[in-house]
Every structure is written in structure tokens, then in C-alpha cells.
């Protein structure tokens, strides 16, 4: 089942497509309004390195209002395996997600946009339940720590370390490899 969406081309999406060429790109979305949903930027950077080495595509790091610093930290930790996405509006996000080979994100709006346009998704969940908030496609992969969470649906974690921090880079890379291979 697919959402009946007609996506216009945008200058920003065309610029991204031209920059990455025929190899394409993985889309990484490190931002989140809730601090409790954030996975460390250094891990997203390490993920970009592994995606490049194991899947063969560089990553584009998406950011929204107030998230450019987090996205820049991811790019800095990627050793050149990722680059910062240009400024986007909502239509750009749809078009850029549609062009991606993969989207890795936490529980947030761009994750659901990628799912709606048919982009393969690996979703990282901490304080929210994937059964309620997760990707709609049964082909997509969710890595969740909600079963261990003591702060469900709270913006800030009451512990020293949020449960989402228990997700290891290797686990996400393996899920990404599997999801990309499953798509063909």
C-alpha cells in the first residue's frame, strides 16, 4: 500500500540529487524536539561512516529549525562520510526523502514523511512505543528500547542516560544493511 502523493520537484532536492549523483544517499535525521528521543550525534557520525563503508553511499544529514548545530556535529563526526543538507521546507523534505536509498531517524516527523513516500526506514525508538508511533510499513525496521524505558512519553529522561543511548551503532548498521538489501 502506498500513500497517493504527488511530489513536485524542488530546487533543493534537485541540488541534492545532482550532488550525490547515481550512487544516491542515505538520509540521516538526528534532531528531535524531545531531548529524551535524541541519539548522540557522534553515533550518527559513526553510523554515516559505516553506511559508506558497508552500503557504499554517503549520508545527507537533515536538520530543521534549531537543529543545525546537532546536524553539524554529526557531519563533523563522520570523517567526510556525511554532509549537511541545505535548508529545507516541508516540500523539500518530502522530495529529498523520496530520493534517498534509506532513512535513519528517531521518532519524529521526517521519519514518517520518508515512510509515506516509500523510502526504506530504520527507526530508533527510546521513550515512545513503536507499536503506536512507528513506521507504517512492515518492511521497515524499528530498533526500540521502550521496554526498558522508565520515562515513557516524557520529554526529558529522569535517569542519567536515556534508554535510546543503549542502541549501538553496529545494531543500526546491521538493520540498515538488511533494509537496503531487502528493497533490492
GROMACS .gro file of C-alpha atoms in nm:
model
  184
    1UNK     CA    1   0.000   0.000   0.000
    2UNK     CA    2   0.129   0.345  -0.086
    3UNK     CA    3   0.012   0.692   0.001
    4UNK     CA    4  -0.134   0.873  -0.302
    5UNK     CA    5   0.119   1.155  -0.305
    6UNK     CA    6   0.226   1.365  -0.599
    7UNK     CA    7   0.558   1.521  -0.516
    8UNK     CA    8   0.678   1.824  -0.705
    9UNK     CA    9   1.044   1.864  -0.789
   10UNK     CA   10   1.219   2.127  -0.583
   11UNK     CA   11   1.539   2.318  -0.646
   12UNK     CA   12   1.681   2.192  -0.316
   13UNK     CA   13   1.602   1.827  -0.394
   14UNK     CA   14   1.745   1.863  -0.745
   15UNK     CA   15   2.063   2.015  -0.597
   16UNK     CA   16   2.095   1.722  -0.355
   17UNK     CA   17   2.036   1.465  -0.631
   18UNK     CA   18   2.298   1.630  -0.854
   19UNK     CA   19   2.550   1.649  -0.570
   20UNK     CA   20   2.523   1.277  -0.486
   21UNK     CA   21   2.483   1.150  -0.843
   22UNK     CA   22   2.394   0.796  -0.937
   23UNK     CA   23   2.528   0.647  -0.611
   24UNK     CA   24   2.249   0.819  -0.420
   25UNK     CA   25   2.249   0.891  -0.049
   26UNK     CA   26   2.127   0.776   0.289
   27UNK     CA   27   1.928   1.034   0.481
   28UNK     CA   28   2.009   1.076   0.850
   29UNK     CA   29   1.780   1.277   1.075
   30UNK     CA   30   1.949   1.339   1.412
   31UNK     CA   31   1.725   1.611   1.554
   32UNK     CA   32   1.428   1.573   1.786
   33UNK     CA   33   1.224   1.820   1.986
   34UNK     CA   34   1.239   1.593   2.290
   35UNK     CA   35   1.585   1.550   2.444
   36UNK     CA   36   1.470   1.203   2.553
   37UNK     CA   37   1.444   1.093   2.187
   38UNK     CA   38   1.790   1.207   2.079
   39UNK     CA   39   2.061   0.955   1.991
   40UNK     CA   40   2.414   1.102   2.033
   41UNK     CA   41   2.544   1.296   1.728
   42UNK     CA   42   2.877   1.111   1.748
   43UNK     CA   43   2.693   0.783   1.694
   44UNK     CA   44   2.510   0.921   1.394
   45UNK     CA   45   2.851   1.028   1.259
   46UNK     CA   46   2.991   0.678   1.317
   47UNK     CA   47   2.679   0.539   1.150
   48UNK     CA   48   2.745   0.753   0.842
   49UNK     CA   49   3.099   0.610   0.824
   50UNK     CA   50   2.967   0.253   0.844
   51UNK     CA   51   2.690   0.317   0.589
   52UNK     CA   52   2.954   0.448   0.349
   53UNK     CA   53   3.189   0.156   0.408
   54UNK     CA   54   2.929  -0.122   0.409
   55UNK     CA   55   2.649   0.005   0.184
   56UNK     CA   56   2.854   0.232  -0.040
   57UNK     CA   57   2.661   0.557  -0.010
   58UNK     CA   58   2.740   0.882   0.165
   59UNK     CA   59   2.487   1.034   0.401
   60UNK     CA   60   2.293   1.357   0.390
   61UNK     CA   61   2.217   1.498   0.736
   62UNK     CA   62   1.875   1.657   0.757
   63UNK     CA   63   1.802   1.934   1.004
   64UNK     CA   64   1.509   2.155   1.096
   65UNK     CA   65   1.465   2.474   1.295
   66UNK     CA   66   1.709   2.486   1.585
   67UNK     CA   67   1.882   2.161   1.479
   68UNK     CA   68   2.165   2.284   1.257
   69UNK     CA   69   2.423   2.256   1.537
   70UNK     CA   70   2.331   1.891   1.606
   71UNK     CA   71   2.344   1.813   1.233
   72UNK     CA   72   2.684   1.984   1.206
   73UNK     CA   73   2.816   1.769   1.492
   74UNK     CA   74   2.705   1.458   1.302
   75UNK     CA   75   2.882   1.577   0.988
   76UNK     CA   76   3.195   1.658   1.188
   77UNK     CA   77   3.196   1.310   1.345
   78UNK     CA   78   3.150   1.140   1.007
   79UNK     CA   79   3.502   1.189   0.875
   80UNK     CA   80   3.367   1.307   0.541
   81UNK     CA   81   3.107   1.029   0.505
   82UNK     CA   82   2.822   1.277   0.552
   83UNK     CA   83   2.735   1.629   0.454
   84UNK     CA   84   2.490   1.884   0.582
   85UNK     CA   85   2.160   1.912   0.399
   86UNK     CA   86   2.077   2.256   0.263
   87UNK     CA   87   1.800   2.448   0.437
   88UNK     CA   88   1.465   2.285   0.356
   89UNK     CA   89   1.096   2.349   0.370
   90UNK     CA   90   0.839   2.072   0.414
   91UNK     CA   91   0.802   2.007   0.039
   92UNK     CA   92   1.181   1.975   0.011
   93UNK     CA   93   1.181   1.717   0.291
   94UNK     CA   94   0.927   1.505   0.101
   95UNK     CA   95   1.129   1.529  -0.223
   96UNK     CA   96   1.466   1.465  -0.056
   97UNK     CA   97   1.327   1.168   0.138
   98UNK     CA   98   1.179   1.026  -0.182
   99UNK     CA   99   1.525   1.034  -0.343
  100UNK     CA  100   1.704   0.862  -0.054
  101UNK     CA  101   1.809   0.497  -0.057
  102UNK     CA  102   1.750   0.482   0.318
  103UNK     CA  103   1.633   0.697   0.609
  104UNK     CA  104   1.765   0.653   0.963
  105UNK     CA  105   1.579   0.861   1.217
  106UNK     CA  106   1.429   0.867   1.562
  107UNK     CA  107   1.057   0.904   1.626
  108UNK     CA  108   0.988   1.237   1.457
  109UNK     CA  109   0.808   1.391   1.159
  110UNK     CA  110   1.070   1.334   0.885
  111UNK     CA  111   1.071   0.962   0.971
  112UNK     CA  112   0.702   0.943   0.888
  113UNK     CA  113   0.747   1.153   0.574
  114UNK     CA  114   1.010   0.906   0.449
  115UNK     CA  115   0.776   0.617   0.518
  116UNK     CA  116   0.492   0.791   0.337
  117UNK     CA  117   0.698   0.831   0.019
  118UNK     CA  118   0.823   0.470   0.026
  119UNK     CA  119   1.180   0.526   0.141
  120UNK     CA  120   1.325   0.229   0.333
  121UNK     CA  121   1.337   0.324   0.702
  122UNK     CA  122   1.535   0.227   1.009
  123UNK     CA  123   1.371   0.391   1.310
  124UNK     CA  124   1.527   0.441   1.653
  125UNK     CA  125   1.286   0.447   1.947
  126UNK     CA  126   1.351   0.516   2.314
  127UNK     CA  127   1.072   0.667   2.524
  128UNK     CA  128   0.787   0.607   2.279
  129UNK     CA  129   0.624   0.285   2.164
  130UNK     CA  130   0.688   0.187   1.803
  131UNK     CA  131   0.360  -0.004   1.802
  132UNK     CA  132   0.187   0.331   1.840
  133UNK     CA  133   0.427   0.578   1.676
  134UNK     CA  134   0.639   0.361   1.448
  135UNK     CA  135   0.673   0.334   1.071
  136UNK     CA  136   0.363   0.203   0.899
  137UNK     CA  137   0.536  -0.037   0.659
  138UNK     CA  138   0.603  -0.387   0.789
  139UNK     CA  139   0.920  -0.384   0.573
  140UNK     CA  140   1.073  -0.104   0.776
  141UNK     CA  141   1.288  -0.182   1.079
  142UNK     CA  142   1.240  -0.040   1.425
  143UNK     CA  143   1.505  -0.062   1.695
  144UNK     CA  144   1.339   0.010   2.026
  145UNK     CA  145   1.437   0.042   2.388
  146UNK     CA  146   1.085   0.130   2.504
  147UNK     CA  147   1.061  -0.197   2.702
  148UNK     CA  148   1.345  -0.072   2.927
  149UNK     CA  149   1.230   0.290   2.943
  150UNK     CA  150   1.105   0.435   3.272
  151UNK     CA  151   1.012   0.773   3.119
  152UNK     CA  152   0.756   0.681   2.851
  153UNK     CA  153   0.626   0.985   2.664
  154UNK     CA  154   0.824   1.226   2.881
  155UNK     CA  155   1.028   1.494   2.705
  156UNK     CA  156   1.323   1.456   2.943
  157UNK     CA  157   1.470   1.140   3.087
  158UNK     CA  158   1.468   1.103   3.467
  159UNK     CA  159   1.782   0.886   3.455
  160UNK     CA  160   2.142   0.987   3.390
  161UNK     CA  161   2.137   0.825   3.046
  162UNK     CA  162   1.831   0.798   2.819
  163UNK     CA  163   1.736   0.445   2.715
  164UNK     CA  164   1.787   0.532   2.346
  165UNK     CA  165   2.160   0.556   2.426
  166UNK     CA  166   2.156   0.176   2.472
  167UNK     CA  167   2.123   0.138   2.093
  168UNK     CA  168   2.463   0.053   1.945
  169UNK     CA  169   2.592   0.173   1.608
  170UNK     CA  170   2.652  -0.186   1.494
  171UNK     CA  171   2.288  -0.273   1.557
  172UNK     CA  172   2.172   0.020   1.343
  173UNK     CA  173   2.421  -0.057   1.065
  174UNK     CA  174   2.309  -0.420   1.050
  175UNK     CA  175   1.946  -0.308   1.029
  176UNK     CA  176   2.034  -0.058   0.755
  177UNK     CA  177   2.219  -0.321   0.551
  178UNK     CA  178   1.927  -0.561   0.584
  179UNK     CA  179   1.666  -0.297   0.496
  180UNK     CA  180   1.854  -0.175   0.186
  181UNK     CA  181   1.919  -0.533   0.068
  182UNK     CA  182   1.554  -0.627   0.121
  183UNK     CA  183   1.444  -0.343  -0.106
  184UNK     CA  184   1.679  -0.464  -0.381
   0.00000   0.00000   0.00000
